[in-house]
CSV table of C-alpha atoms in Angstrom, one decimal:
chain,number,residue,atom,x,y,z
A,1,UNK,CA,-27.0,24.2,61.9
A,2,UNK,CA,-26.8,20.2,62.6
A,3,UNK,CA,-29.1,19.4,59.5
A,4,UNK,CA,-26.4,21.3,57.6
A,5,UNK,CA,-23.5,19.7,59.1
A,6,UNK,CA,-25.0,16.7,58.2
A,7,UNK,CA,-25.3,17.7,54.4
A,8,UNK,CA,-21.6,18.2,54.2
A,9,UNK,CA,-20.9,15.0,55.6
A,10,UNK,CA,-22.7,13.4,53.4
A,11,UNK,CA,-21.3,15.1,50.1
A,12,UNK,CA,-17.9,14.5,52.0
A,13,UNK,CA,-18.4,11.4,51.5
A,14,UNK,CA,-19.2,10.9,48.0
A,15,UNK,CA,-16.5,12.9,46.6
A,16,UNK,CA,-14.4,10.4,49.0
A,17,UNK,CA,-15.9,7.4,47.3
A,18,UNK,CA,-15.4,9.3,43.4
A,19,UNK,CA,-12.0,9.4,44.2
A,20,UNK,CA,-11.5,6.1,45.1
A,21,UNK,CA,-13.3,5.0,42.7
A,22,UNK,CA,-11.3,6.3,40.0
A,23,UNK,CA,-8.2,5.5,41.8
A,24,UNK,CA,-7.7,2.3,42.8
A,25,UNK,CA,-11.6,0.9,41.1
A,26,UNK,CA,-10.4,-1.1,38.4
A,27,UNK,CA,-7.8,-2.8,41.2
A,28,UNK,CA,-10.3,-3.2,43.6
A,29,UNK,CA,-12.8,-4.5,41.0
A,30,UNK,CA,-10.0,-7.5,39.4
A,31,UNK,CA,-9.4,-8.5,43.7
A,32,UNK,CA,-13.5,-8.7,43.8
A,33,UNK,CA,-13.8,-10.3,40.6
A,34,UNK,CA,-10.6,-12.4,40.2
A,35,UNK,CA,-8.7,-12.1,43.5
A,36,UNK,CA,-5.3,-14.2,43.2
A,37,UNK,CA,-6.6,-16.6,40.6
A,38,UNK,CA,-4.6,-17.0,37.5
A,39,UNK,CA,-6.2,-16.8,34.5
A,40,UNK,CA,-7.5,-20.3,33.3
A,41,UNK,CA,-5.5,-22.6,30.1
A,42,UNK,CA,-6.0,-21.0,26.6
A,43,UNK,CA,-6.9,-17.9,27.2
A,44,UNK,CA,-5.1,-15.1,24.5
A,45,UNK,CA,-5.3,-12.0,23.9
A,46,UNK,CA,-3.8,-11.0,20.2
A,47,UNK,CA,-2.3,-14.3,20.4
A,48,UNK,CA,-0.3,-13.8,24.3
A,49,UNK,CA,-0.8,-16.4,25.8
A,50,UNK,CA,-2.4,-15.7,29.7
A,51,UNK,CA,-2.2,-19.1,30.9
A,52,UNK,CA,-2.0,-19.1,34.8
A,53,UNK,CA,0.0,-15.1,35.3
A,54,UNK,CA,-2.2,-13.3,37.0
A,55,UNK,CA,-4.4,-9.7,36.5
A,56,UNK,CA,-1.0,-8.1,37.1
A,57,UNK,CA,1.1,-10.7,35.7
A,58,UNK,CA,-1.2,-10.5,32.5
A,59,UNK,CA,-1.1,-6.5,32.0
A,60,UNK,CA,2.5,-6.6,32.3
A,61,UNK,CA,2.8,-8.9,29.6
A,62,UNK,CA,0.2,-7.3,27.1
A,63,UNK,CA,2.1,-4.0,27.4
A,64,UNK,CA,5.3,-4.9,26.7
A,65,UNK,CA,4.2,-7.5,23.9
A,66,UNK,CA,1.9,-4.3,22.5
A,67,UNK,CA,5.9,-1.5,23.6
A,68,UNK,CA,7.1,-4.5,21.1
A,69,UNK,CA,5.0,-4.5,18.1
A,70,UNK,CA,4.5,-1.0,17.7
A,71,UNK,CA,8.9,-1.5,17.8
A,72,UNK,CA,8.2,-3.4,14.5
A,73,UNK,CA,5.1,-3.2,12.9
A,74,UNK,CA,5.7,-2.7,8.8
A,75,UNK,CA,2.0,-1.8,8.3
A,76,UNK,CA,3.0,0.0,4.7
A,77,UNK,CA,0.7,2.6,2.4
A,78,UNK,CA,1.6,1.0,-1.4
A,79,UNK,CA,0.2,3.6,-4.4
A,80,UNK,CA,1.9,2.9,-8.0
A,81,UNK,CA,5.2,1.7,-6.9
A,82,UNK,CA,5.3,4.5,-3.7
A,83,UNK,CA,5.7,3.4,-0.4
A,84,UNK,CA,4.8,4.5,3.3
A,85,UNK,CA,5.3,3.4,6.1
A,86,UNK,CA,1.9,3.6,9.1
A,87,UNK,CA,3.6,5.5,12.2
A,88,UNK,CA,2.8,3.9,15.4
A,89,UNK,CA,1.4,7.4,16.2
A,90,UNK,CA,-1.4,6.2,14.2
A,91,UNK,CA,-2.7,4.0,16.6
A,92,UNK,CA,-5.0,4.3,19.3
A,93,UNK,CA,-4.7,1.5,22.0
A,94,UNK,CA,-7.0,1.2,25.2
A,95,UNK,CA,-5.3,-1.2,26.9
A,96,UNK,CA,-7.8,-0.6,30.4
A,97,UNK,CA,-10.5,-1.3,28.3
A,98,UNK,CA,-8.7,-4.5,26.9
A,99,UNK,CA,-8.8,-5.7,30.4
A,100,UNK,CA,-11.6,-5.0,31.2
A,101,UNK,CA,-13.6,-7.2,28.8
A,102,UNK,CA,-10.9,-9.6,30.1
A,103,UNK,CA,-12.2,-9.9,33.4
A,104,UNK,CA,-15.8,-9.5,32.7
A,105,UNK,CA,-16.9,-12.1,29.1
A,106,UNK,CA,-13.8,-14.0,30.4
A,107,UNK,CA,-13.5,-15.3,26.8
A,108,UNK,CA,-11.0,-17.6,25.7
A,109,UNK,CA,-9.5,-15.2,22.4
A,110,UNK,CA,-9.2,-11.6,22.5
A,111,UNK,CA,-8.2,-9.2,20.5
A,112,UNK,CA,-6.5,-5.1,21.8
A,113,UNK,CA,-8.5,-2.7,21.6
A,114,UNK,CA,-6.8,-0.5,18.3
A,115,UNK,CA,-8.3,2.0,17.1
A,116,UNK,CA,-6.4,4.4,13.6
A,117,UNK,CA,-6.8,8.0,13.9
A,118,UNK,CA,-8.1,9.4,10.7
A,119,UNK,CA,-6.1,12.6,10.6
A,120,UNK,CA,-2.9,11.0,10.9
A,121,UNK,CA,-4.0,8.2,8.5
A,122,UNK,CA,-4.9,10.8,6.1
A,123,UNK,CA,-1.5,12.9,6.5
A,124,UNK,CA,0.1,9.3,5.1
A,125,UNK,CA,-2.2,8.6,2.4
A,126,UNK,CA,-1.2,12.3,1.0
A,127,UNK,CA,2.0,11.3,1.3
A,128,UNK,CA,2.1,8.9,-1.9
A,129,UNK,CA,-1.5,10.4,-3.4
A,130,UNK,CA,-2.9,13.3,-5.3
A,131,UNK,CA,-6.0,15.4,-4.6
A,132,UNK,CA,-8.0,13.0,-7.1
A,133,UNK,CA,-7.3,9.8,-5.7
A,134,UNK,CA,-8.0,11.3,-1.9
A,135,UNK,CA,-11.1,12.4,-3.3
A,136,UNK,CA,-11.8,8.7,-4.6
A,137,UNK,CA,-10.1,7.1,-1.7
A,138,UNK,CA,-12.6,4.8,0.6
A,139,UNK,CA,-11.0,5.8,4.3
A,140,UNK,CA,-13.4,3.9,6.0
A,141,UNK,CA,-12.6,0.9,4.9
A,142,UNK,CA,-8.8,1.8,4.7
A,143,UNK,CA,-9.1,2.5,8.1
A,144,UNK,CA,-10.8,-1.2,9.5
A,145,UNK,CA,-8.4,-2.7,6.8
A,146,UNK,CA,-5.4,-1.4,9.6
A,147,UNK,CA,-7.4,-1.8,12.5
A,148,UNK,CA,-7.9,-6.2,12.0
A,149,UNK,CA,-4.4,-5.8,10.8
A,150,UNK,CA,-3.7,-4.0,14.5
A,151,UNK,CA,-5.6,-5.5,16.6
A,152,UNK,CA,-4.0,-9.2,16.3
A,153,UNK,CA,-0.5,-7.4,16.6
A,154,UNK,CA,0.3,-9.0,13.7
A,155,UNK,CA,4.3,-8.5,12.6
A,156,UNK,CA,6.1,-8.4,9.5
A,157,UNK,CA,5.7,-6.4,6.3
A,158,UNK,CA,1.9,-5.7,5.2
A,159,UNK,CA,1.5,-4.4,2.2
A,160,UNK,CA,-1.6,-1.8,1.9
A,161,UNK,CA,-2.6,-1.0,-2.1
A,162,UNK,CA,-4.5,2.1,-2.3
A,163,UNK,CA,-6.2,0.7,-5.9
A,164,UNK,CA,-8.2,-1.6,-3.3
A,165,UNK,CA,-9.1,0.8,-1.8
A,166,UNK,CA,-11.1,3.3,-4.0
A,167,UNK,CA,-14.9,3.7,-4.3
A,168,UNK,CA,-16.2,1.7,-6.9
A,169,UNK,CA,-20.0,3.1,-8.4
A,170,UNK,CA,-22.1,0.2,-9.0
A,171,UNK,CA,-23.5,0.8,-12.4
A,172,UNK,CA,-21.7,3.0,-13.9
A,173,UNK,CA,-20.3,1.0,-15.9
A,174,UNK,CA,-18.8,2.3,-20.0
A,175,UNK,CA,-17.0,2.5,-22.5
A,176,UNK,CA,-13.9,4.3,-21.0
A,177,UNK,CA,-11.2,3.0,-24.2
A,178,UNK,CA,-11.6,2.3,-27.8
A,179,UNK,CA,-9.1,1.7,-30.7
A,180,UNK,CA,-10.4,0.3,-34.8
A,181,UNK,CA,-8.4,-1.0,-37.6
A,182,UNK,CA,-9.7,-1.5,-40.7
A,183,UNK,CA,-8.8,-5.0,-41.7
A,184,UNK,CA,-7.1,-5.5,-45.0
A,185,UNK,CA,-8.6,-8.8,-46.7
A,186,UNK,CA,-5.8,-11.4,-45.8
A,187,UNK,CA,-6.8,-11.0,-42.3
A,188,UNK,CA,-10.7,-11.2,-42.5
A,189,UNK,CA,-11.1,-15.1,-41.5
A,190,UNK,CA,-8.7,-14.8,-38.0
A,191,UNK,CA,-10.9,-11.9,-36.9
A,192,UNK,CA,-13.9,-13.6,-37.4
A,193,UNK,CA,-13.3,-16.2,-35.5
A,194,UNK,CA,-11.3,-13.6,-33.2
A,195,UNK,CA,-14.9,-12.0,-32.6
A,196,UNK,CA,-16.6,-15.4,-32.3
A,197,UNK,CA,-14.6,-16.5,-30.3
A,198,UNK,CA,-13.2,-13.7,-28.4
A,199,UNK,CA,-15.1,-11.6,-28.4
A,200,UNK,CA,-16.0,-10.4,-24.3
A,201,UNK,CA,-12.7,-11.2,-23.0
A,202,UNK,CA,-13.5,-10.8,-19.1
A,203,UNK,CA,-10.8,-9.2,-16.4
A,204,UNK,CA,-10.7,-9.2,-12.9
A,205,UNK,CA,-8.3,-8.1,-10.5
A,206,UNK,CA,-4.7,-9.5,-10.9
A,207,UNK,CA,-5.8,-11.7,-13.6
A,208,UNK,CA,-3.8,-11.7,-16.9
A,209,UNK,CA,-4.9,-12.7,-20.5
A,210,UNK,CA,-1.5,-13.9,-22.7
A,211,UNK,CA,-1.9,-14.6,-26.5
A,212,UNK,CA,0.2,-17.6,-26.3
A,213,UNK,CA,-1.7,-18.9,-23.5
A,214,UNK,CA,-5.0,-18.2,-24.9
A,215,UNK,CA,-6.1,-17.9,-28.9
A,216,UNK,CA,-3.0,-19.1,-30.0
A,217,UNK,CA,-3.0,-22.6,-27.9
A,218,UNK,CA,-6.2,-23.9,-29.2
A,219,UNK,CA,-3.6,-25.1,-32.5
A,220,UNK,CA,-6.3,-22.7,-34.7
A,221,UNK,CA,-4.1,-22.6,-38.4
A,222,UNK,CA,-3.1,-18.5,-38.6
A,223,UNK,CA,-0.1,-17.6,-39.3
A,224,UNK,CA,1.6,-15.2,-37.0
A,225,UNK,CA,0.7,-12.6,-39.3
A,226,UNK,CA,-2.8,-13.0,-38.5
A,227,UNK,CA,-2.6,-13.3,-34.8
A,228,UNK,CA,-0.1,-10.0,-34.8
A,229,UNK,CA,-3.1,-8.4,-36.7
A,230,UNK,CA,-5.3,-9.1,-33.8
A,231,UNK,CA,-2.5,-8.4,-30.7
A,232,UNK,CA,-1.6,-5.4,-32.3
A,233,UNK,CA,-5.4,-3.6,-32.3
A,234,UNK,CA,-5.9,-5.4,-28.6
A,235,UNK,CA,-2.5,-3.5,-27.5
A,236,UNK,CA,-3.8,-0.3,-29.1
A,237,UNK,CA,-7.0,-0.3,-26.9
A,238,UNK,CA,-5.0,-0.9,-23.7
A,239,UNK,CA,-2.9,1.7,-23.5
A,240,UNK,CA,-5.0,4.5,-22.7
A,241,UNK,CA,-6.1,3.2,-19.4
A,242,UNK,CA,-4.2,1.9,-16.5
A,243,UNK,CA,-3.4,-1.7,-17.3
A,244,UNK,CA,-0.8,-3.0,-17.0
A,245,UNK,CA,1.6,-4.3,-20.8
A,246,UNK,CA,3.7,-7.7,-19.0
A,247,UNK,CA,4.7,-8.7,-22.2
A,248,UNK,CA,5.0,-7.1,-25.7
A,249,UNK,CA,7.2,-7.0,-28.8
A,250,UNK,CA,7.9,-5.7,-32.3
A,251,UNK,CA,8.7,-7.0,-35.2
A,252,UNK,CA,12.1,-5.0,-37.6
A,253,UNK,CA,9.2,-3.8,-40.3
A,254,UNK,CA,7.2,-1.7,-39.0
A,255,UNK,CA,3.5,-3.5,-40.5
A,256,UNK,CA,1.4,-1.0,-43.1
A,257,UNK,CA,-1.7,-1.1,-40.8
A,258,UNK,CA,-0.6,0.1,-38.0
A,259,UNK,CA,1.6,3.2,-36.7
A,260,UNK,CA,5.0,3.9,-35.1
A,261,UNK,CA,4.0,2.7,-31.1
A,262,UNK,CA,1.6,0.2,-31.7
A,263,UNK,CA,2.7,-2.4,-32.9
A,264,UNK,CA,2.9,-5.8,-31.0
A,265,UNK,CA,3.9,-8.9,-32.4
A,266,UNK,CA,3.5,-11.7,-31.4
A,267,UNK,CA,5.1,-15.2,-32.4
A,268,UNK,CA,4.1,-19.0,-32.3
A,269,UNK,CA,5.9,-20.2,-29.3
A,270,UNK,CA,7.9,-18.0,-28.8
A,271,UNK,CA,6.9,-13.5,-28.9
A,272,UNK,CA,3.7,-12.9,-26.6
A,273,UNK,CA,1.6,-10.1,-25.3
A,274,UNK,CA,-0.1,-10.3,-21.8
A,275,UNK,CA,-2.1,-7.8,-19.9
A,276,UNK,CA,-4.2,-7.3,-17.3
A,277,UNK,CA,-5.1,-4.3,-14.4
A,278,UNK,CA,-5.0,-4.1,-10.5
A,279,UNK,CA,-8.8,-2.5,-10.1
A,280,UNK,CA,-11.5,-3.0,-7.9
A,281,UNK,CA,-13.9,-3.5,-10.2
A,282,UNK,CA,-14.1,-6.2,-13.7
A,283,UNK,CA,-13.1,-4.9,-17.0
A,284,UNK,CA,-14.0,-6.6,-20.7
A,285,UNK,CA,-12.5,-6.0,-23.9
A,286,UNK,CA,-15.0,-6.1,-26.6
A,287,UNK,CA,-14.6,-7.0,-30.1
A,288,UNK,CA,-16.8,-5.8,-33.0
A,289,UNK,CA,-16.4,-7.2,-36.5
A,290,UNK,CA,-18.2,-4.3,-38.8
A,291,UNK,CA,-17.8,-2.4,-42.3
A,292,UNK,CA,-14.6,-4.2,-43.0
A,293,UNK,CA,-13.4,-2.7,-39.6
A,294,UNK,CA,-12.0,-4.5,-36.5
A,295,UNK,CA,-13.1,-2.5,-33.1
A,296,UNK,CA,-12.2,-3.3,-29.5
A,297,UNK,CA,-13.5,-1.3,-26.9
A,298,UNK,CA,-12.5,-1.8,-22.8
A,299,UNK,CA,-15.8,-1.2,-21.1
A,300,UNK,CA,-16.0,-0.5,-16.8
A,301,UNK,CA,-16.0,2.2,-14.2
A,302,UNK,CA,-14.8,4.6,-15.4
A,303,UNK,CA,-10.7,5.6,-14.2
A,304,UNK,CA,-10.1,8.2,-11.6
A,305,UNK,CA,-7.2,9.9,-13.7
A,306,UNK,CA,-7.6,9.9,-17.7
A,307,UNK,CA,-5.0,8.6,-19.5
A,308,UNK,CA,-3.0,9.2,-23.1
A,309,UNK,CA,-0.3,7.6,-25.2
A,310,UNK,CA,2.4,10.0,-26.2
A,311,UNK,CA,4.6,8.8,-28.7
A,312,UNK,CA,8.0,10.8,-28.2
A,313,UNK,CA,11.2,11.6,-29.2
A,314,UNK,CA,10.6,10.1,-33.3
A,315,UNK,CA,13.8,9.6,-35.3
A,316,UNK,CA,14.1,8.7,-38.5
A,317,UNK,CA,17.0,7.6,-40.1
A,318,UNK,CA,18.2,7.4,-44.1
A,319,UNK,CA,19.5,4.0,-45.9
A,320,UNK,CA,23.1,3.2,-46.0
A,321,UNK,CA,23.8,3.4,-50.0
A,322,UNK,CA,25.9,0.0,-51.2
A,323,UNK,CA,27.6,0.2,-54.3
A,324,UNK,CA,28.3,-3.1,-56.9
A,325,UNK,CA,29.6,-3.0,-60.2
A,326,UNK,CA,27.3,-4.1,-62.9
A,327,UNK,CA,29.3,-5.0,-66.1
A,328,UNK,CA,26.2,-5.2,-68.1
A,329,UNK,CA,25.8,-1.3,-67.3
A,330,UNK,CA,28.2,1.7,-69.2
A,331,UNK,CA,30.3,4.0,-67.6
A,332,UNK,CA,28.2,6.7,-66.0
A,333,UNK,CA,24.6,4.6,-65.5
A,334,UNK,CA,23.5,3.8,-62.4
A,335,UNK,CA,20.7,1.4,-60.9
A,336,UNK,CA,18.5,0.5,-58.0
A,337,UNK,CA,18.8,-3.0,-57.6
A,338,UNK,CA,17.3,-3.1,-54.2
A,339,UNK,CA,15.5,0.2,-52.8
A,340,UNK,CA,16.0,0.8,-48.6
A,341,UNK,CA,13.7,1.6,-46.7
A,342,UNK,CA,14.2,4.3,-43.7
A,343,UNK,CA,14.9,3.7,-40.3
A,344,UNK,CA,12.6,4.9,-37.6
A,345,UNK,CA,12.3,5.3,-33.7
A,346,UNK,CA,10.6,6.7,-31.4
A,347,UNK,CA,10.0,6.4,-27.4
A,348,UNK,CA,6.1,5.4,-26.0
A,349,UNK,CA,4.9,7.1,-22.9
A,350,UNK,CA,1.7,6.8,-20.7
A,351,UNK,CA,0.7,9.9,-19.2
A,352,UNK,CA,-1.6,10.4,-17.0
A,353,UNK,CA,-4.0,13.3,-16.2
A,354,UNK,CA,-6.4,14.9,-13.3
A,355,UNK,CA,-9.0,17.4,-13.7
A,356,UNK,CA,-6.3,20.0,-12.2
A,357,UNK,CA,-3.8,18.8,-15.0
A,358,UNK,CA,-1.3,16.3,-15.5
A,359,UNK,CA,0.3,14.2,-12.1
A,360,UNK,CA,2.3,11.7,-14.1
A,361,UNK,CA,4.2,10.5,-16.9
A,362,UNK,CA,5.8,7.2,-17.6
A,363,UNK,CA,7.8,5.4,-20.2
A,364,UNK,CA,6.7,2.3,-21.1
A,365,UNK,CA,8.8,1.4,-24.6
A,366,UNK,CA,11.5,2.0,-27.2
A,367,UNK,CA,10.8,1.0,-30.0
A,368,UNK,CA,13.7,1.4,-33.2
A,369,UNK,CA,13.1,-0.4,-36.5
A,370,UNK,CA,16.5,-0.4,-38.3
A,371,UNK,CA,16.8,0.8,-41.4
A,372,UNK,CA,17.3,-1.4,-44.5
A,373,UNK,CA,20.4,-0.1,-47.0
A,374,UNK,CA,19.9,0.1,-50.7
A,375,UNK,CA,21.1,-1.3,-53.1
A,376,UNK,CA,22.9,0.3,-56.1
A,377,UNK,CA,24.5,-1.4,-59.6
A,378,UNK,CA,26.9,1.0,-61.1
A,379,UNK,CA,28.6,0.7,-64.8
A,380,UNK,CA,32.2,0.7,-65.9
A,381,UNK,CA,33.8,1.8,-69.3
A,382,UNK,CA,35.8,-0.9,-71.7
A,383,UNK,CA,39.1,1.0,-71.9
A,384,UNK,CA,39.3,0.8,-68.2
A,385,UNK,CA,38.5,-2.9,-68.7
A,386,UNK,CA,40.5,-3.6,-70.9
A,387,UNK,CA,43.7,-1.8,-68.9
A,388,UNK,CA,42.3,-4.5,-66.2
A,389,UNK,CA,42.8,-6.6,-67.9
A,390,UNK,CA,46.8,-5.7,-69.6
A,391,UNK,CA,47.5,-5.0,-66.4
A,392,UNK,CA,47.1,-8.2,-64.5
A,393,UNK,CA,48.3,-9.7,-67.8
A,394,UNK,CA,51.5,-7.9,-67.3
A,395,UNK,CA,51.3,-9.4,-63.6
A,396,UNK,CA,51.6,-12.8,-65.4
A,397,UNK,CA,54.0,-12.9,-67.0
A,398,UNK,CA,56.0,-11.5,-64.9
A,399,UNK,CA,55.4,-13.8,-62.1
A,400,UNK,CA,56.1,-16.6,-64.9
A,401,UNK,CA,59.9,-15.4,-65.5
A,402,UNK,CA,60.4,-15.6,-61.7
A,403,UNK,CA,58.5,-18.6,-60.7
A,404,UNK,CA,60.8,-20.2,-64.0
A,405,UNK,CA,64.2,-18.4,-63.2
A,406,UNK,CA,63.9,-19.7,-59.9
A,407,UNK,CA,63.4,-23.2,-60.5
A,408,UNK,CA,66.4,-23.3,-63.2
A,409,UNK,CA,68.6,-21.9,-60.5
A,410,UNK,CA,67.3,-25.1,-58.1
A,411,UNK,CA,67.9,-27.1,-60.8
A,412,UNK,CA,71.6,-26.1,-61.4
A,413,UNK,CA,72.7,-25.6,-57.6
A,414,UNK,CA,70.9,-29.3,-57.1
A,415,UNK,CA,73.7,-30.3,-60.1
A,416,UNK,CA,76.0,-29.3,-58.1
A,417,UNK,CA,75.4,-30.6,-55.1
A,418,UNK,CA,75.5,-34.1,-56.6
A,419,UNK,CA,78.3,-33.4,-58.5
A,420,UNK,CA,80.1,-32.2,-55.5
A,421,UNK,CA,79.2,-35.6,-53.5
A,422,UNK,CA,80.5,-38.2,-56.7
A,423,UNK,CA,83.9,-36.2,-56.3
A,424,UNK,CA,84.0,-37.4,-52.5
A,425,UNK,CA,82.5,-41.5,-53.2
A,426,UNK,CA,85.3,-41.5,-55.6
A,427,UNK,CA,87.7,-39.8,-53.8
A,428,UNK,CA,87.2,-42.2,-51.0
């Protein structure tokens, strides 16, 4: 019986010790280790200075700083112009573990122990990204990027582009877009030069290729028309990709070697064609000149979407006709002196397609080539010309008679006035 009571007593003591450790262990441990001592000079947690602070003061200061950061943090996810703010509910903050490490290791600098809930983060991602992007997103790396920002309690707006976290499979490079144009004879020299000098263009993320700052800046003696043939081919190969077009122009007349919506005109020191991309991987634009054709390929990791170029709202404008009288043509005869040209316009669009269908469209350009008028010569009959001449003669005669009468009346008035003046002078 006595032994049984001893067992009960021991069990009770163990339970009491466990309760004591659970409820008072942290404060007891802190008081034993630190007593009433304060933190050393230079000690900080996530940039929060703890110089001279006791354990209780330090914990309170960190808690208030955490609350302020949670209210003010602006970590934002970005994808193709759409933004989604990461809510504070995503973060799992372990302040106890932070303080425990601070006491045991006594580091001078320490980050907050914070984790990010994957499920909550994925919900934020789904607000701006479709299923295709979600399937290719490296959620672990995205999670870590957010944690690194949060651990230091960095405030201010911080934008995370989801394009930076699309998984890239090394060794999977291939042709993702191609364009080819037959080279007119007058452009053969510039095409050969282009292939030799710029046949393999490498583009890193956020790097822009500019015609004016690249090939046209070297002072090579090629005309704007020749360079425009190259830039047009280049424009056509980057359109069915996710590359951005920073600058692009067209002329007043659609060149014979291309179609509506496909021209990219350049003019020395004035009009540029420039483009780039925001992809994580490096891409190349490779040019070849074979069998009279200039071919360009964009080579790199395949995009997670397919991109297509569309031409919408195509409209044709008939030229106006301007008639001019031609004395050398007889009445009723008509002859085209200058043949006009139809005007044309259309909307250039880019379509983004996933395996499940079209997921987006954007208008890139609205091209318009104005019509040029047709000039028509029209003949007139002789009688009408004679009649017109007779009428002009009559008008001329009437005008001369009127002028003669007016001059005679003016002379008579002057003579009368002079006579009156002379009479008055004689009377005086």
